[in-house]
Short mmCIF file of C-alpha atoms in Angstrom, two decimals:
data_model
loop_
_atom_site.label_atom_id
_atom_site.label_comp_id
_atom_site.label_asym_id
_atom_site.label_seq_id
_atom_site.Cartn_x
_atom_site.Cartn_y
_atom_site.Cartn_z
CA MET A 1219 95.19 9.21 108.70
CA LEU A 1220 94.13 10.31 112.17
CA PRO A 1221 96.46 13.30 112.63
CA THR A 1222 94.30 15.06 110.03
CA MET A 1223 91.14 14.36 112.05
CA LYS A 1224 89.73 17.10 114.23
CA VAL A 1225 87.94 15.96 117.37
CA ILE A 1226 85.74 18.00 119.69
CA HIS A 1227 84.77 16.84 123.18
CA ALA A 1228 81.67 18.29 124.80
CA PRO A 1229 79.78 19.47 126.70
CA LEU A 1230 81.26 18.79 130.16
CA GLU A 1231 84.30 17.59 132.04
CA ILE A 1232 84.07 14.30 133.96
CA ALA A 1233 86.63 13.87 136.75
CA GLY A 1234 89.40 15.40 134.64
CA GLN A 1235 89.13 12.64 132.05
CA VAL A 1236 88.12 14.85 129.13
CA GLY A 1237 91.02 17.22 129.56
CA LEU A 1238 93.50 14.35 129.77
CA ILE A 1239 92.08 12.74 126.63
CA CYS A 1240 92.46 15.99 124.71
CA GLU A 1241 95.98 16.58 126.03
CA PHE A 1242 97.23 13.13 125.05
CA LEU A 1243 95.52 13.18 121.66
CA ARG A 1244 97.33 16.44 120.92
CA LYS A 1245 100.62 14.81 121.90
CA LEU A 1246 99.98 12.38 119.03
CA GLY A 1247 99.39 15.28 116.66
CA ILE A 1248 95.59 14.91 116.63
CA HIS A 1249 93.67 18.17 116.82
CA SER A 1250 91.47 17.84 119.89
CA VAL A 1251 89.64 20.33 122.08
CA GLY A 1252 87.29 19.91 125.03
CA TYR A 1253 84.50 22.16 126.33
CA ASN A 1254 82.92 22.19 129.77
CA TYR A 1255 79.67 24.00 130.53
CA TYR A 1256 79.32 22.62 134.07
CA GLN A 1257 81.98 24.16 136.30
CA THR A 1258 82.40 22.91 139.87
CA TYR A 1259 84.66 23.35 142.90
CA LEU A 1260 86.85 20.58 141.46
CA ASP A 1261 88.32 23.27 139.17
CA TYR A 1262 89.63 21.23 136.26
CA ARG A 1263 91.83 23.32 133.95
CA LYS A 1264 92.67 21.32 130.82
CA ILE A 1265 89.45 22.12 128.98
CA ILE A 1266 87.70 25.32 127.87
CA ASN A 1267 85.25 26.39 130.55
CA THR A 1268 82.15 28.04 129.16
CA ASP A 1269 78.38 27.95 129.62
CA SER A 1270 75.52 26.31 127.73
CA PHE A 1271 74.58 29.54 125.93
CA GLU A 1272 78.09 30.16 124.59
CA LEU A 1273 78.50 26.50 123.68
CA ALA A 1274 75.32 26.52 121.63
CA LYS A 1275 76.58 29.58 119.75
CA ILE A 1276 79.60 27.70 118.36
CA LEU A 1277 77.59 24.71 117.11
CA ASP A 1278 77.38 25.72 113.44
CA ALA A 1279 81.08 26.55 113.32
CA ALA A 1280 81.95 23.31 115.09
CA ILE A 1281 80.02 21.26 112.54
CA GLN A 1282 82.04 22.90 109.80
CA GLU A 1283 85.37 22.53 111.61
CA TYR A 1284 85.36 19.12 113.32
CA ASP A 1285 85.21 15.59 111.92
CA LEU A 1286 84.30 13.70 115.09
CA PHE A 1287 82.03 14.73 117.96
CA HIS A 1288 82.84 12.91 121.20
CA PHE A 1289 80.03 13.57 123.67
CA HIS A 1290 80.19 12.71 127.37
CA ASN A 1291 77.61 11.52 129.90
CA SER A 1292 74.70 11.53 127.42
CA TYR A 1293 74.79 15.31 126.96
CA THR A 1294 75.30 17.20 123.70
CA PHE A 1295 75.43 20.86 122.63
CA LEU A 1296 71.68 21.39 122.82
CA GLU A 1297 69.22 20.24 125.46
CA ASP A 1298 66.72 19.00 122.87
CA ARG A 1299 69.51 17.21 120.93
CA ARG A 1300 68.65 18.83 117.60
CA ASP A 1301 72.41 19.05 117.13
CA ILE A 1302 72.73 15.27 116.76
CA GLU A 1303 70.88 15.14 113.46
CA MET A 1304 72.55 18.37 112.32
CA ILE A 1305 75.92 16.70 112.85
CA THR A 1306 75.00 13.42 111.14
CA ASP A 1307 73.34 15.27 108.25
CA ALA A 1308 76.68 16.99 107.71
CA GLY A 1309 78.33 13.58 107.38
CA LYS A 1310 80.21 13.83 110.67
CA ASN A 1311 80.61 11.00 113.18
CA ILE A 1312 79.40 10.91 116.79
CA ILE A 1313 80.65 8.88 119.74
CA ILE A 1314 78.66 8.82 122.97
CA HIS A 1315 80.83 8.23 126.03
CA HIS A 1316 78.59 6.95 128.81
CA ARG A 1317 79.95 7.73 132.25
CA GLY A 1318 77.64 6.32 134.92
CA ASN A 1319 74.43 7.85 136.17
CA ASP A 1320 73.36 8.60 132.61
CA VAL A 1321 72.84 4.85 131.99
CA ARG A 1322 72.89 3.07 135.36
CA SER A 1323 69.20 2.30 135.66
CA ARG A 1324 67.85 1.42 139.08
CA ALA A 1325 66.37 -1.86 137.90
CA LEU A 1326 69.50 -3.14 136.15
CA ALA A 1327 71.85 -1.87 138.84
CA PHE A 1328 70.03 -4.11 141.30
CA LYS A 1329 69.62 -7.18 139.11
CA GLY A 1330 70.80 -8.17 135.65
CA LYS A 1331 72.22 -11.07 133.68
CA GLY A 1332 74.17 -13.20 136.15
CA TYR A 1333 74.16 -10.86 139.13
CA VAL A 1334 72.19 -9.33 141.98
CA ASN A 1335 73.56 -6.32 143.81
CA PRO A 1336 71.61 -5.68 147.02
CA TYR A 1337 73.86 -2.78 148.03
CA VAL A 1338 73.72 -0.42 145.04
CA ASN A 1339 72.11 2.98 145.35
CA ALA A 1340 71.31 4.39 141.91
CA GLU A 1341 68.97 7.16 143.04
CA CYS A 1342 71.33 9.76 141.59
CA SER A 1343 70.84 8.26 138.12
CA LEU A 1344 68.41 9.61 135.57
CA PRO A 1345 64.94 8.04 135.77
CA ASP A 1346 64.86 4.57 134.20
CA ASP A 1347 62.37 5.57 131.49
CA GLU A 1348 64.55 8.54 130.52
CA ILE A 1349 67.63 6.32 130.36
CA ASP A 1350 65.72 3.95 128.09
CA ARG A 1351 64.65 6.77 125.75
CA ASN A 1352 68.14 8.24 125.65
CA LEU A 1353 69.83 4.95 124.86
CA ARG A 1354 67.35 4.15 122.10
CA TYR A 1355 68.02 7.54 120.55
CA PHE A 1356 71.80 7.46 120.83
CA ALA A 1357 72.03 3.88 119.59
CA LYS A 1358 70.12 4.91 116.49
CA HIS A 1359 72.08 8.08 115.70
CA ALA A 1360 75.60 7.64 117.07
CA SER A 1361 78.45 5.86 115.33
CA ALA A 1362 79.60 4.07 118.47
CA ALA A 1363 79.54 4.15 122.26
CA ILE A 1364 82.28 4.06 124.88
CA VAL A 1365 82.04 3.00 128.52
CA GLN A 1366 84.77 3.00 131.15
CA ASP A 1367 84.24 -0.51 132.53
CA TYR A 1368 82.11 -3.64 132.25
CA GLU A 1369 79.71 -2.54 134.97
CA LEU A 1370 78.45 0.14 132.56
CA TYR A 1371 78.80 -2.10 129.52
CA GLY A 1372 75.88 -4.23 130.70
CA TYR A 1373 73.51 -1.27 130.75
CA VAL A 1374 74.12 -0.20 127.15
CA ILE A 1375 75.21 -3.14 125.01
CA ASP A 1376 71.74 -4.43 124.08
CA TYR A 1377 70.67 -1.03 122.77
CA TYR A 1378 73.68 -0.52 120.52
CA ALA A 1379 73.86 -4.15 119.41
CA LYS A 1380 70.27 -3.92 118.20
CA GLU A 1381 71.32 -1.06 115.90
CA GLY A 1382 74.52 -2.82 114.83
CA LYS A 1383 76.73 -0.28 116.61
CA PRO A 1384 79.86 -1.15 118.62
CA VAL A 1385 80.35 -0.47 122.32
CA TYR A 1386 83.97 -0.08 123.40
CA VAL A 1387 85.39 -0.39 126.91
CA LEU A 1388 88.00 2.31 127.46
CA PRO A 1389 89.59 2.35 130.92
CA ARG A 1390 89.91 5.57 132.87
CA LEU A 1391 93.21 7.26 132.22
CA ILE A 1392 95.74 9.06 134.37
CA ASP A 1393 99.03 10.79 133.59
CA VAL A 1394 101.29 8.55 135.65
CA SER A 1395 104.33 10.73 134.94
CA ALA A 1396 102.58 13.64 136.69
CA VAL A 1397 101.51 11.61 139.73
CA GLN A 1398 104.46 10.31 141.68
CA PRO A 1399 103.78 7.60 144.28
CA ALA A 1400 103.83 8.55 147.96
CA PHE A 1401 104.45 5.18 149.61
CA LYS A 1402 104.10 5.37 153.38
CA GLY A 1403 107.17 4.50 155.41
CA SER A 1404 107.50 3.97 159.13
CA SER A 1405 105.32 6.24 161.23
CA HIS A 1406 104.31 6.47 164.87
CA GLU A 1407 100.95 7.98 163.92
CA PRO A 1408 97.83 5.82 163.63
CA PRO A 1409 96.92 4.87 160.02
CA LEU A 1410 95.03 7.59 158.14
CA VAL A 1411 91.92 6.39 156.28
CA VAL A 1412 90.68 8.74 153.54
CA HIS A 1413 87.35 8.76 151.73
CA ALA A 1414 86.32 11.35 149.12
CA PRO A 1415 82.64 11.17 148.18
CA THR A 1416 81.27 13.25 145.32
CA GLN A 1417 77.87 11.62 145.92
CA ARG A 1418 77.53 10.23 149.43
CA ASP A 1419 74.54 7.95 148.83
CA PHE A 1420 76.10 6.44 145.72
CA LYS A 1421 79.51 5.94 147.30
CA GLY A 1422 78.14 4.43 150.51
CA THR A 1423 79.63 7.09 152.78
CA ALA A 1424 77.28 6.31 155.68
CA TRP A 1425 78.47 2.68 155.71
CA ILE A 1426 82.08 3.81 155.60
CA GLU A 1427 81.62 6.25 158.49
CA GLU A 1428 79.91 3.53 160.51
CA ALA A 1429 82.74 1.04 159.94
CA VAL A 1430 85.37 3.63 160.86
CA SER A 1431 83.47 4.65 163.99
CA ARG A 1432 83.18 1.02 165.06
CA LEU A 1433 86.86 0.34 164.46
CA ARG A 1434 87.93 3.46 166.32
CA LYS A 1435 86.53 1.92 169.49
CA GLU A 1436 89.03 -0.93 169.17
CA MET A 1437 92.20 0.64 167.85
CA PRO A 1438 93.69 4.05 167.03
CA ILE A 1439 92.98 5.20 163.47
CA ARG A 1440 92.57 8.59 161.85
CA PHE A 1441 89.84 9.39 159.33
CA ARG A 1442 89.58 12.20 156.80
CA LEU A 1443 86.51 12.91 154.69
CA VAL A 1444 87.54 14.89 151.61
CA GLU A 1445 84.74 17.12 150.33
CA GLY A 1446 84.25 20.56 148.81
CA MET A 1447 87.81 21.17 147.63
CA SER A 1448 89.54 21.40 144.28
CA HIS A 1449 90.95 18.30 142.64
CA ALA A 1450 94.50 19.54 143.20
CA GLU A 1451 93.85 20.08 146.91
CA ALA A 1452 92.24 16.65 147.22
CA LEU A 1453 95.24 14.97 145.63
CA GLN A 1454 97.48 16.48 148.30
CA LEU A 1455 95.35 14.87 150.99
CA TYR A 1456 95.33 11.51 149.21
CA ARG A 1457 99.13 11.58 149.35
CA GLU A 1458 98.97 11.56 153.15
CA ALA A 1459 96.66 8.54 153.35
CA ASP A 1460 97.56 5.06 154.54
CA ILE A 1461 94.30 3.59 153.18
CA VAL A 1462 91.82 5.00 150.66
CA ILE A 1463 88.20 3.85 150.54
CA ASP A 1464 86.47 4.53 147.24
CA GLN A 1465 82.89 3.22 146.85
CA VAL A 1466 81.32 0.22 148.54
CA LEU A 1467 77.91 -0.13 146.86
CA CYS A 1468 78.17 0.12 143.08
CA GLY A 1469 80.34 -2.93 142.38
CA ALA A 1470 83.09 -1.29 140.31
CA TYR A 1471 85.99 1.01 141.12
CA GLY A 1472 85.98 4.68 140.21
CA ASN A 1473 88.38 7.52 139.51
CA LEU A 1474 89.35 7.80 143.16
CA SER A 1475 90.67 4.23 143.10
CA VAL A 1476 92.80 4.97 140.04
CA GLU A 1477 94.26 8.12 141.57
CA ALA A 1478 94.88 6.43 144.91
CA MET A 1479 96.62 3.44 143.33
CA ALA A 1480 98.75 5.80 141.23
CA LEU A 1481 99.79 7.47 144.48
CA GLY A 1482 100.76 4.11 145.95
CA LYS A 1483 97.84 3.71 148.32
CA PRO A 1484 96.01 0.47 149.17
CA VAL A 1485 92.39 0.81 148.06
CA ILE A 1486 89.15 -0.60 149.41
CA CYS A 1487 86.26 -0.71 146.95
CA TYR A 1488 83.44 -3.14 146.28
CA ILE A 1489 83.97 -5.23 143.13
CA ARG A 1490 80.82 -7.12 142.13
CA GLU A 1491 81.55 -10.85 141.97
CA ASP A 1492 80.45 -11.27 138.35
CA LEU A 1493 82.78 -8.42 137.31
CA VAL A 1494 85.94 -9.73 138.95
CA SER A 1495 86.84 -11.84 135.91
CA ARG A 1496 86.33 -8.85 133.58
CA TYR A 1497 89.14 -6.91 135.23
CA PRO A 1498 92.84 -7.69 134.71
CA LEU A 1499 94.06 -10.54 136.88
CA ASP A 1500 96.48 -8.26 138.74
CA LEU A 1501 93.78 -5.99 140.20
CA PRO A 1502 94.95 -5.32 143.79
CA VAL A 1503 91.83 -3.57 145.13
CA VAL A 1504 90.53 -5.01 148.41
CA SER A 1505 86.85 -5.70 147.69
CA ALA A 1506 84.43 -4.78 150.47
CA ASN A 1507 80.71 -4.16 150.70
CA PRO A 1508 78.60 -3.07 153.69
CA ASP A 1509 78.48 -6.66 154.99
CA ASN A 1510 82.26 -7.05 155.33
CA LEU A 1511 83.65 -3.51 155.18
CA TYR A 1512 84.48 -3.42 158.89
CA ASP A 1513 86.41 -6.69 158.65
CA MET A 1514 88.33 -5.70 155.51
CA LEU A 1515 89.21 -2.30 156.92
CA LYS A 1516 90.34 -3.81 160.22
CA MET A 1517 92.51 -6.29 158.34
CA LEU A 1518 94.31 -3.52 156.43
CA VAL A 1519 94.68 -1.28 159.47
CA LYS A 1520 96.30 -4.09 161.45
CA ASP A 1521 98.53 -5.42 158.66
CA LYS A 1522 101.11 -2.82 157.64
CA GLU A 1523 102.93 -5.31 155.41
CA MET A 1524 99.75 -6.01 153.46
CA ARG A 1525 99.22 -2.27 153.00
CA GLU A 1526 102.73 -1.90 151.61
CA VAL A 1527 102.29 -4.82 149.21
CA ARG A 1528 98.91 -3.59 147.95
CA ALA A 1529 100.30 -0.08 147.56
CA ARG A 1530 103.09 -1.18 145.25
CA LEU A 1531 100.86 -3.56 143.33
CA GLY A 1532 98.38 -0.72 142.86
CA ARG A 1533 100.94 1.62 141.37
CA ALA A 1534 102.11 -1.10 138.97
CA TYR A 1535 98.51 -1.90 138.03
CA VAL A 1536 97.77 1.71 137.11
CA GLU A 1537 100.96 1.98 135.08
CA ARG A 1538 99.95 -1.09 133.08
CA HIS A 1539 96.24 -0.49 132.63
CA HIS A 1540 95.40 3.19 133.20
CA SER A 1541 98.42 5.12 131.98
CA ALA A 1542 97.18 7.86 129.67
CA SER A 1543 99.84 7.07 127.07
CA VAL A 1544 98.56 3.48 126.92
CA VAL A 1545 94.82 4.19 127.08
CA ILE A 1546 95.02 6.91 124.44
CA GLN A 1547 96.35 4.38 121.92
CA SER A 1548 93.18 2.33 122.47
CA LEU A 1549 91.07 5.45 121.89
CA VAL A 1550 92.92 6.18 118.66
CA LYS A 1551 92.06 2.67 117.45
CA ILE A 1552 88.40 3.36 118.28
CA TYR A 1553 88.56 6.60 116.29
CA GLU A 1554 90.21 4.77 113.40
CA GLY A 1555 87.39 2.22 113.36
CA VAL A 1556 84.72 4.91 113.39
CA TRP A 1557 86.54 6.91 110.70
CA ARG A 1558 87.02 3.80 108.54
CA ASN A 1559 83.43 2.61 108.85
CA GLY A 1560 81.90 6.02 108.44
CA GLY A 1561 79.55 5.37 111.35
CA LYS A 1562 78.11 2.23 109.80
#
């Protein structure tokens, strides 16, 4: 059934995920194309780069051509979202793929059902009242929603459940065959710690720099902050790392953790206590928040054997849970459910 479905992804790329989804759908014979109207220094190449004006111009043709509209980060073709009702009026299905700051409200990020997170900084999110309006609208008009982990699931589930719509958790994906591990062997150089913030306040970069500075006074370590370079260039630097620090405030791991684990690097990232049980049991990430980051980093810097063990466990974890060929099968099942139910 699905190979006859035509899927369009829009309107922007998120950390290379959209391009990978399209690539691996096409490998299964499913017609899939992705558009990106927000180009950055990260320079992702597996989608069609355009602008909002040109994207709006293809809307009518897209409604005629495609069966499923897979929108990312709460954006659509048009700023006023008139396209949503145009698409549903044409009998086509819509999936909204929530990605983070489009739904991570400040209030719920700090405190929700069964958790309090005193560290989170959600100031880069949309305003809470706008998030509320958006989720009410999408829950009413979309066929289903997708989130990348259970941290985001908590922000959206009540809205979609109220409308009788499903919310699916689809892990981030990575082409493991294209990312070979770079396990660190013996070296006389001090361990290299790498951190790559796209949003410093959200990632907790100041806390990370403080912990590194404090540790440098006690033992030799190197530190590299990766900013302002293409994704391909950044990956080359990750390969040189002994330890990668992702984000220490949010409570869930991000794309950097997945890429670092695929490269065979031990990862430090804060995992909120209530979310630990929602991840696979073999998650090898070293959880650290501002209160214990210095201690956790010091432990890894001092213990080369632990770094090696975590590195190999990380690569195996990504192969099992984030491999694009595995994750894409889960997405196909989501599409099948939406196709079968006709958005109901």
